[in-house]
Short mmCIF file of C-alpha atoms and ligand atoms in Angstrom, two decimals:
data_model
loop_
_atom_site.label_atom_id
_atom_site.label_comp_id
_atom_site.label_asym_id
_atom_site.label_seq_id
_atom_site.Cartn_x
_atom_site.Cartn_y
_atom_site.Cartn_z
CA UNK L 27 171.77 171.10 64.56
CA UNK L 28 168.50 171.27 66.41
CA UNK L 29 168.77 172.33 69.97
CA UNK L 30 167.01 170.15 72.53
CA UNK L 31 165.34 172.24 75.13
CA UNK L 32 164.10 170.76 78.40
CA UNK L 33 162.42 173.84 79.66
CA UNK L 34 158.72 174.08 79.04
CA UNK L 35 156.69 177.00 80.16
CA UNK L 36 154.77 175.97 83.31
CA UNK L 37 151.87 177.97 84.60
CA UNK L 38 152.84 179.99 87.63
CA UNK L 39 152.40 177.89 90.75
CA UNK L 40 149.40 178.70 92.83
CA UNK L 41 147.29 179.48 89.79
CA UNK L 42 143.94 179.58 91.52
CA UNK L 43 141.88 178.85 88.41
CA UNK L 44 143.87 175.71 87.44
CA UNK L 45 143.71 174.37 90.97
CA UNK L 46 139.97 174.85 91.26
CA UNK L 47 139.21 173.04 87.99
CA UNK L 48 141.61 170.19 88.89
CA UNK L 49 139.92 169.76 92.23
CA UNK L 50 136.56 169.73 90.52
CA UNK L 51 137.68 166.90 88.20
CA UNK L 52 139.20 164.93 91.06
CA UNK L 53 135.94 165.21 92.95
CA UNK L 54 133.94 164.24 89.85
CA UNK L 55 136.04 161.15 89.04
CA UNK L 56 136.04 160.08 92.68
CA UNK L 57 132.28 160.46 92.73
CA UNK L 58 131.92 158.29 89.60
CA UNK L 59 134.12 155.56 91.12
CA UNK L 60 132.21 155.61 94.39
CA UNK L 61 128.92 155.40 92.48
CA UNK L 62 130.11 152.43 90.36
CA UNK L 63 131.35 150.51 93.40
CA UNK L 64 128.06 151.25 95.17
CA UNK L 65 126.10 149.94 92.16
CA UNK L 66 128.17 146.71 92.07
CA UNK L 67 127.74 146.14 95.81
CA UNK L 68 124.03 146.96 95.75
CA UNK L 69 123.16 144.75 92.76
CA UNK L 70 125.25 141.81 93.95
CA UNK L 71 123.85 141.92 97.48
CA UNK L 72 120.28 143.05 96.86
CA UNK L 73 119.55 141.18 93.60
CA UNK L 74 122.05 138.35 93.98
CA UNK L 75 123.69 139.22 90.64
CA UNK L 76 126.79 137.22 89.84
CA UNK L 77 128.60 135.84 86.80
CA UNK L 78 127.39 132.46 85.43
CA UNK L 79 128.18 129.84 88.02
CA UNK L 80 131.49 128.04 87.64
CA UNK L 81 131.53 126.59 91.11
CA UNK L 82 129.24 123.59 90.69
CA UNK L 83 131.30 120.59 89.67
CA UNK L 84 130.27 117.38 87.92
CA UNK L 85 132.05 114.31 86.53
CA UNK L 86 131.85 114.92 82.78
CA UNK L 87 132.96 111.38 81.92
CA UNK L 88 129.92 109.75 83.50
CA UNK L 89 127.02 112.06 82.58
CA UNK L 90 125.31 109.25 80.66
CA UNK L 91 125.51 106.79 83.53
CA UNK L 92 122.88 108.48 85.66
CA UNK L 93 122.15 111.51 87.76
CA UNK L 94 120.87 114.89 86.72
CA UNK L 95 122.13 114.78 83.13
CA UNK L 96 121.08 111.23 82.26
CA UNK L 97 119.08 110.95 79.05
CA UNK L 98 115.59 110.81 80.61
CA UNK L 99 116.22 114.10 82.43
CA UNK L 100 117.30 116.08 79.37
CA UNK L 101 114.80 118.66 78.18
CA UNK L 102 112.33 120.90 79.97
CA UNK L 103 110.39 120.33 83.17
CA UNK L 104 107.83 122.80 84.44
CA UNK L 105 107.62 123.58 88.16
CA UNK L 106 104.20 124.02 89.84
CA UNK L 107 104.75 127.80 89.76
CA UNK L 108 105.11 127.69 85.95
CA UNK L 109 108.85 128.30 85.84
CA UNK L 110 110.94 126.04 83.62
CA UNK L 111 114.12 124.07 84.17
CA UNK L 112 115.96 122.92 81.05
CA UNK L 113 118.82 120.43 81.18
CA UNK L 114 121.15 120.13 78.20
CA UNK L 115 124.31 118.16 77.47
CA UNK L 116 126.84 119.74 75.11
CA UNK L 117 129.07 117.26 73.31
CA UNK L 118 131.05 117.03 70.09
CA UNK L 119 129.13 118.07 67.96
CA UNK L 120 125.60 118.51 69.18
CA UNK L 121 123.44 119.80 71.98
CA UNK L 122 121.17 117.16 73.50
CA UNK L 123 118.30 117.81 73.09
CA UNK L 124 118.88 119.81 69.92
CA UNK L 125 115.60 121.68 70.29
CA UNK L 126 114.69 123.28 73.62
CA UNK L 127 111.08 124.20 74.29
CA UNK L 128 110.43 126.86 76.93
CA UNK L 129 107.41 128.86 78.13
CA UNK L 130 107.08 132.56 77.28
CA UNK L 131 107.08 135.14 80.07
CA UNK L 132 108.11 132.65 82.78
CA UNK L 133 111.46 132.32 84.54
CA UNK L 134 113.63 129.80 82.70
CA UNK L 135 116.71 128.16 84.20
CA UNK L 136 119.03 126.42 81.75
CA UNK L 137 121.61 123.98 83.10
CA UNK L 138 124.31 122.62 80.83
CA UNK L 139 127.13 120.16 81.23
CA UNK L 140 129.77 119.17 78.70
CA UNK L 141 130.51 115.52 78.03
CA UNK L 142 133.92 116.21 76.52
CA UNK L 143 135.58 119.57 75.74
CA UNK L 144 134.83 123.26 76.22
CA UNK L 145 131.72 124.40 74.35
CA UNK L 146 129.80 127.64 74.43
CA UNK L 147 126.25 128.64 73.69
CA UNK L 148 124.46 131.81 72.78
CA UNK L 149 120.73 132.21 72.27
CA UNK L 150 120.30 134.56 69.36
CA UNK L 151 118.29 137.69 70.11
CA UNK L 152 118.73 137.38 73.91
CA UNK L 153 121.46 138.05 76.45
CA UNK L 154 121.99 134.31 77.08
CA UNK L 155 125.67 133.66 76.40
CA UNK L 156 127.91 131.32 78.40
CA UNK L 157 130.67 128.77 78.22
CA UNK L 158 130.26 125.11 79.10
CA UNK L 159 133.44 123.80 80.67
CA UNK L 160 133.92 120.08 81.27
CA UNK L 161 133.77 119.30 84.98
CA UNK L 162 131.40 122.16 85.75
CA UNK L 163 127.68 122.85 85.47
CA UNK L 164 126.77 126.09 83.73
CA UNK L 165 123.54 127.64 84.99
CA UNK L 166 121.84 130.53 83.20
CA UNK L 167 118.58 132.18 84.22
CA UNK L 168 116.47 134.23 81.85
CA UNK L 169 112.91 135.01 80.74
CA UNK L 170 111.77 134.86 77.12
CA UNK L 171 109.06 137.49 76.80
CA UNK L 172 107.57 136.50 73.43
CA UNK L 173 106.84 133.17 71.72
CA UNK L 174 109.21 132.54 68.84
CA UNK L 175 112.23 130.62 67.59
CA UNK L 176 115.85 131.33 68.42
CA UNK L 177 119.01 129.74 67.10
CA UNK L 178 121.45 128.48 69.70
CA UNK L 179 124.89 127.91 68.17
CA UNK L 180 128.03 126.70 69.92
CA UNK L 181 130.44 129.62 69.99
CA UNK L 182 133.61 128.02 71.35
CA UNK L 183 135.76 126.20 68.85
CA UNK L 184 135.41 122.58 69.96
CA UNK L 185 136.83 120.62 67.05
CA UNK L 186 136.36 119.81 63.41
CA UNK L 187 132.55 119.73 63.64
CA UNK L 188 132.20 122.97 65.61
CA UNK L 189 130.46 124.92 62.85
CA UNK L 190 127.72 122.29 62.68
CA UNK L 191 126.96 122.37 66.39
CA UNK L 192 123.79 124.26 67.17
CA UNK L 193 120.32 123.85 68.62
CA UNK L 194 117.00 125.68 68.48
CA UNK L 195 115.11 127.32 71.31
CA UNK L 196 111.35 127.32 70.77
CA UNK L 197 109.42 129.71 73.01
CA UNK L 198 105.72 128.80 73.28
CA UNK L 199 102.77 130.05 75.32
CA UNK L 200 103.03 128.80 78.89
CA UNK L 201 99.50 127.35 78.63
CA UNK L 202 100.82 124.72 76.20
CA UNK L 203 102.75 122.98 78.97
CA UNK L 204 101.12 120.42 81.24
CA UNK L 205 101.43 121.42 84.87
CA UNK L 206 100.03 118.35 86.67
CA UNK L 207 102.56 116.72 88.89
CA UNK L 208 102.23 113.36 87.09
CA UNK L 209 103.30 114.89 83.76
CA UNK L 210 106.65 116.09 84.99
CA UNK L 211 108.56 114.26 82.33
CA UNK L 212 111.27 116.23 80.56
CA UNK L 213 109.96 117.46 77.20
CA UNK L 214 111.64 118.69 74.05
CA UNK L 215 110.19 120.22 70.86
CA UNK L 216 107.45 118.06 69.35
CA UNK L 217 108.74 116.49 66.13
CU1 LIG Q 327 130.81 122.85 70.56
CU2 LIG Q 327 131.87 124.45 69.21
#
């Protein structure tokens, strides 16, 4: 029969060396936590960093009837300062438009709304990655540094056609966009 012993050898209390190293670790960990909280507070206040917006609501059942996400508004418009605003509708099982054209090295704001269920989108090779929840507008801001092509698949299972739901993002030189005020029609990739 094995004997169960409940007495472990403890270091003698008041061991100065143990106490000093414990205090050092407590101070270190506290310092790390204070630093992390300070970074969160500083970036959120100073740079306005926040998770993708989930607070802007929209009626997903009437997107096609008018307003910001009506058909004529879908695609890219360029502001006088050269920044781009892209509006996209996600629906089973396509993004509309299915090819987004954006300027390189300019701030790009992408706004998406779902016409039916939860979708998601990720722009391959970038940090753009968000969900599109019906009833809400998803807004993502980014800058594409180099011209090129990116795939933009839906990454939330949204039904039987989910695996066929994807779009392209085409990044072109900013000089290829018209900037005159009278050409502010939403554009998509040229066929
Ligand atoms: Cu839309 Cu998966």
